[in-house]
Amino acid sequence: MTVEFRLNGKTVTVEPRAGESLLETLRERCGIRSLKDGCSPQGQCGCCLALIDGSAKVTCAMTATSAAGREILTLEGLPDTDRHLFARAFAAAAGVQCGFCIPGIALRAKYLLDRHPSPSRDDIAQAIDVHLCRCTGYKKIVDAIELMARGRRGEAIPAPVADGGVGARLARYDAIRSVLGERPFVDDLDRPGLLHGALRLSDHPRARVRRIDTSRAKALPGVVAVVTAADVPGQRWYGLIEQDWPGFVAEGEEVRCVGDVVAAVAALDRHSAREAAALVDVEYDVLPAVLDPVASIAPGAPQVNPKHANLLSRSTICRGDADAALAASAHVVGGTWQTQRIEHLYLEPESALAEPLADGRLHLYTQGQGIFDDRRQVAAFLARSEDEIFVELVPNGGAFGGKEDMSVQAQTALLAQATGRPVKLTLSREESIRLHPKRHPIRMEYTVGCDADGRLTAVKARMIGDSGAYASVGAKVLERAAGHGCGPYRVPNVDIESVAAYTNNPPCGAMRGFGANQAHFAIEGCMDLLAKKTALDPWEIRWRNAVEVGDVFSTGQVLEKSVGIKKTLAAIKPHYDRARAEGRAVGIACGLKNSGIGNGAKEWGKARLVVEPDGTVSIYNGYTEMGQGLLTVLVQFAAEVTGLPAACFRPKVDSTYQLACGQTTGSRATLFGGRAVTSAAAKLRADLDAGLRLANLVGRVYAADVLVDDTTELGAPVARIKTHTSFGYATQMCVLDDRGRVAKIVAAHDVGRAVNPSLCEGQIEGSIHMGLGYALTEELVCDNGMPVTFKLRDIGVLRARDMPEVEVILVEDPEPEGPFGAKGVGEIGLVPTAAAVAGALEAFDGIRRYTLPMKDSPASRAMSVGRRSRS
Ligand code: FES
Ligand code: FES
C-alpha cells in the first residue's frame, strides 16, 4: 500500500509493510535520524517525537498508514534559527549527556514554547513528562529549555563555552550535533548492502535444549542466514572474568536465563529478521529454575552454570575482634536490609554493526564499555586474530555498567562473517531488558556497635547477592559491597562476609555504584539507629566517626590523602541546620566510592596524541564515552597542558593503536585516561615549547601508557594494604515537604578537582535521579526468572516532574594520584541517596524502612513515574 504525507515541507511517498510503525517508516525509509527508538512500540520514552499536523506525537505508537495526508515536522525540518538556538541552549546549559533523549525533548520544547513563550520550571517539567532521560536528572534540561525560551523571546543567552582547560565549563564535545540528533548512534549507521540481524532468545529460565530447528526461519523470504552454536568457529563461551557465558546455547545444553541466545538471523530488513527469529523452533525439556540465592548455595541445589559451582564468590574482611567489641559496646543496633533488582534502562538499547572489509578484516562498531575487551572476545569467538578485527566505539546512549558484558557483538560479527555482508543487530527494549546484567539485589544482615560517645566499635555484616545466570562481574560487586560495608567511617573491628550466588534469574553485574549503594543503605541505616540510641544528632554521629587522613578504611587500607568526607559534612551543615530549625523532616547520609578498580588489578591509562594534516590533534584513548563526558575532560586536559585551543582536539576511540585498558568502570576513566592524556600532552607541549608549530609536527604520535599496579587484593597478607587508588566522598541530605514528598536534595561531593564543574554537577544530578528511583520507585520484578513487565512506566524510573530541587556543592580535596587532582565522580552520586531518603522518611512518619524500594512511603506514592498525562 502506498502512503503519501508531507515531511519537513516535502511530499513523500512510501510503501510500508502492513502494521509498520511511523517511527520505522521515518527512520528506515525516510532517513530521519533525529527520531530515536528507545522503547517502541510502548510510546513511553519520547525519543521518537515528531510534530504531526502541529501536535506532538510519539511515532512508535502510530502506524505509517495513519500518517497519510498529514504534515510531519522533525528537528531536521526546523528553520536554521531555531535549530541553532536549541543546540546552543542545550550546549550552554550542559543539558545534554549521552544525547539519545535530547532531540525528542528539544522538539517537545519547541512545541511548548510555540504555545507558551514564558513557561515556569514546573510548566517545563510537566511538558516533558512523556520523555525519559536516564542521564541528566532533568535539571539542566529544564535550564536549557528556559534558555531556549529566553532566546525565542529575543533575549541574549550565554554562548556555550568553546575553549578552556582544567576547571572550565567547556561545552560537551559534539554537543551541537547530539542535540540535533546528527551525532550517530550505532543504530543510525547504514552501509551499502546492509543486512539486519535478530536474535532468538530462550523461552525458559532453565530447560534442556533438545532440538533447534531453523528450517522454517531459513525458508522465510528475505532471510540470508540463520546461525546457531554449531556455526561458531571459535570459543563459544566468553565473559569478563569467568568464561561462563555462551554466545549461543547449543543443543543438549541447558538454557540458564530468559536472555540466553539460541539462534541469530540475518535478513534483508529488520522486520523479516525478527519474524524469522520467531520461526526458529526450539524443543525443550523444562527444568525447575533455581531462583533464590540462599537455596542456590544450599547442598543439593542443581548447578545453574556448568562452568562454575553455584557459589560464585565469598569475600571476607576481618580486622580485630568484632564479636568481643560488640559485646563490650555501650550500644548495639542491627537489622536486615534488602535491596532490589534494578534495570539500567539506558535509553539506547544494545546495537552492533559488523562490516567485512576489502582487506579481509572485520570492522566492528560497538557501543560497549571496553572496546578492546569486545575485540578480544569477538576474535576468539570467530577464531580469528585480534588484528583482524578493527573495533570502533560509537559513543553510546547510556550504559551505567550495563554495557560492560558482551551483548550482541559476537552474534553480529558471526552473521557478517557468515554472509560476507555488513550486518546490524539492534535489540528491542524487551530483548535488552532480558539480556543484559542488572544491579544485584542484596540481603544484608548488620550488627553495629558504638561506645557511649557514639564512636563506632565494630561492624559485623553478612551479605548475599543474587548474581543470576552468569558471573559477569558479580563477584567483584559483592567484594565491593563488603569493602564499602563500613561506609566512610572509622571502625576498629570489622567482620564482613559477602557471597555472590548463581541463580536462573537475569544476570546481575555492574551498575553505577557497584555494591557500594547497597552497603550504604544498610550501614547508613545503622548510623541513624545508633544516633537514636545515643541521643546524638544524625549529623553529629557521622561527624564523630568520619574518616580522616591516617584513618583505616574497612579493608585495612590506611587513607593517606584526599579524604574529603568531613569537608562534605561541613558543607552540608548550614543547610541541614536550617532545614531542621524550620521543623522539616530531614535525612542525612554519607558515602564513599572507590575510584579505580583496585583490589590488586593492573590498571592502565593509555593515550596517543596524533598531529593531523588538517591542523587538528587526535586524542586516542582506550576508555568509552557513554554520556559521562570523558571525551570532553580529555580535551580539557590536553588543552590545559599544551596551551592549544580545545577546538584543536578530536577525541577518538578505536583500535588504530593498542590501547587496551579494560572496561570503563570503577569511576576510573578520568583518573587513568586523564593521566595518560596529560602525560602524552606534555610531550607535545615540549615540542611546541621548542618552537615547533603543529604544521611541523604532522604525523607525529605522542604516546603515554600509565600503569597502576600498586593496589592489593582484598585480604592479601601484605604489610601495606592499598585496596584502592582513590576514593570519592559525599554527604547528601534529603528534605521532605509537609506531605512527606521529597522536596529537596542537597549533595556535597568531594571530586578532588572539578575538571569541568558543569559535567561534575550533571553526573551528580543524574545519579541523584537514579538514586531516588532506587530509593522509592524502581524495581525489576521477575516471576520464574522472567521480568513481569518490560514497560518503562512500570519499571519506575522518575520523570522530570518527579524530581525535587537538587543543589550540588562541589568540594575539592585534590587527589595526588589523579590528573590535576581529579578523581572519579560517575558513580558516587547515588551511593548515599537511598539512605538519606530513608532517614527523612523516618523523621516524617517514624517508620524505619529496611527494604528498597520504599513503596509504602508517602514520598514514593507521590511519584508519577510517567503514569499520567501523555500526548
Ligand atoms: S520509542 Fe517511541 S516513545 Fe519510546
Ligand atoms: S542525555 Fe538523556 S538519556 Fe542520556
mmCIF file of N, CA, C and O and ligand atoms in Angstrom, residues 95-102 105 132-136 141 347 397-398 400 627, ligand 2:
data_model
loop_
_atom_site.group_PDB
_atom_site.id
_atom_site.type_symbol
_atom_site.label_atom_id
_atom_site.label_comp_id
_atom_site.label_asym_id
_atom_site.label_seq_id
_atom_site.Cartn_x
_atom_site.Cartn_y
_atom_site.Cartn_z
ATOM 1 N N GLY A 95 22.850 20.639 29.163
ATOM 2 C CA GLY A 95 21.619 19.851 29.255
ATOM 3 C C GLY A 95 21.651 18.567 28.458
ATOM 4 O O GLY A 95 20.643 17.879 28.380
ATOM 5 N N VAL A 96 22.788 18.272 27.856
ATOM 6 C CA VAL A 96 22.891 17.043 27.074
ATOM 7 C C VAL A 96 24.028 16.196 27.637
ATOM 8 O O VAL A 96 25.118 16.705 27.900
ATOM 9 N N GLN A 97 23.731 14.914 27.859
ATOM 10 C CA GLN A 97 24.808 13.972 28.233
ATOM 11 C C GLN A 97 24.965 12.973 27.093
ATOM 12 O O GLN A 97 25.565 13.311 26.078
ATOM 13 N N CYS A 98 24.404 11.774 27.206
ATOM 14 C CA CYS A 98 24.587 10.840 26.081
ATOM 15 C C CYS A 98 23.904 11.351 24.823
ATOM 16 O O CYS A 98 24.298 11.042 23.715
ATOM 17 N N GLY A 99 22.827 12.104 24.997
ATOM 18 C CA GLY A 99 22.168 12.734 23.855
ATOM 19 C C GLY A 99 21.057 11.929 23.220
ATOM 20 O O GLY A 99 20.374 12.432 22.323
ATOM 21 N N PHE A 100 20.820 10.724 23.660
ATOM 22 C CA PHE A 100 19.832 9.881 22.977
ATOM 23 C C PHE A 100 18.423 10.450 23.113
ATOM 24 O O PHE A 100 17.629 10.393 22.184
ATOM 25 N N CYS A 101 18.122 11.000 24.272
ATOM 26 C CA CYS A 101 16.767 11.506 24.529
ATOM 27 C C CYS A 101 16.562 12.931 24.050
ATOM 28 O O CYS A 101 15.429 13.401 23.978
ATOM 29 N N ILE A 102 17.646 13.641 23.783
ATOM 30 C CA ILE A 102 17.560 15.094 23.662
ATOM 31 C C ILE A 102 16.828 15.583 22.409
ATOM 32 O O ILE A 102 16.029 16.535 22.496
ATOM 33 N N ILE A 105 13.258 15.693 23.190
ATOM 34 C CA ILE A 105 12.936 16.706 24.204
ATOM 35 C C ILE A 105 13.023 18.108 23.603
ATOM 36 O O ILE A 105 12.194 18.981 23.897
ATOM 37 N N LEU A 132 11.694 10.377 28.808
ATOM 38 C CA LEU A 132 12.554 9.787 29.811
ATOM 39 C C LEU A 132 13.992 10.177 29.506
ATOM 40 O O LEU A 132 14.432 10.099 28.354
ATOM 41 N N CYS A 133 14.703 10.628 30.524
ATOM 42 C CA CYS A 133 16.148 10.811 30.391
ATOM 43 C C CYS A 133 16.775 10.054 31.542
ATOM 44 O O CYS A 133 16.406 10.262 32.695
ATOM 45 N N ARG A 134 17.705 9.168 31.235
ATOM 46 C CA ARG A 134 18.325 8.369 32.291
ATOM 47 C C ARG A 134 19.625 8.994 32.768
ATOM 48 O O ARG A 134 20.216 8.519 33.728
ATOM 49 N N CYS A 135 20.071 10.069 32.071
ATOM 50 C CA CYS A 135 21.402 10.601 32.389
ATOM 51 C C CYS A 135 21.383 11.847 33.267
ATOM 52 O O CYS A 135 22.201 11.973 34.168
ATOM 53 N N THR A 136 20.516 12.789 32.954
ATOM 54 C CA THR A 136 20.753 14.160 33.429
ATOM 55 C C THR A 136 20.095 14.512 34.749
ATOM 56 O O THR A 136 20.495 15.494 35.388
ATOM 57 N N ILE A 141 18.296 20.005 31.749
ATOM 58 C CA ILE A 141 17.390 20.032 30.588
ATOM 59 C C ILE A 141 16.397 21.178 30.764
ATOM 60 O O ILE A 141 16.133 21.949 29.828
ATOM 61 N N LEU A 347 18.789 4.642 27.643
ATOM 62 C CA LEU A 347 17.778 4.884 26.606
ATOM 63 C C LEU A 347 18.113 4.198 25.284
ATOM 64 O O LEU A 347 17.224 3.865 24.517
ATOM 65 N N GLY A 397 24.393 5.559 24.062
ATOM 66 C CA GLY A 397 23.283 6.302 24.650
ATOM 67 C C GLY A 397 23.002 5.842 26.061
ATOM 68 O O GLY A 397 21.895 5.452 26.399
ATOM 69 N N GLY A 398 24.032 5.902 26.885
ATOM 70 C CA GLY A 398 23.915 5.478 28.280
ATOM 71 C C GLY A 398 24.363 4.045 28.442
ATOM 72 O O GLY A 398 24.189 3.203 27.551
ATOM 73 N N PHE A 400 25.966 2.912 32.168
ATOM 74 C CA PHE A 400 25.879 2.775 33.634
ATOM 75 C C PHE A 400 26.364 1.420 34.134
ATOM 76 O O PHE A 400 25.898 0.926 35.161
ATOM 77 N N GLY A 627 28.275 9.204 27.767
ATOM 78 C CA GLY A 627 27.441 10.280 28.266
ATOM 79 C C GLY A 627 28.024 10.957 29.489
ATOM 80 O O GLY A 627 27.600 12.039 29.879
HETATM 81 S S1 FES B 2 21.043 12.509 27.906
HETATM 82 FE FE1 FES B 2 19.023 11.828 28.302
HETATM 83 S S2 FES B 2 19.148 9.684 28.174
HETATM 84 FE FE2 FES B 2 21.201 10.334 28.019
#
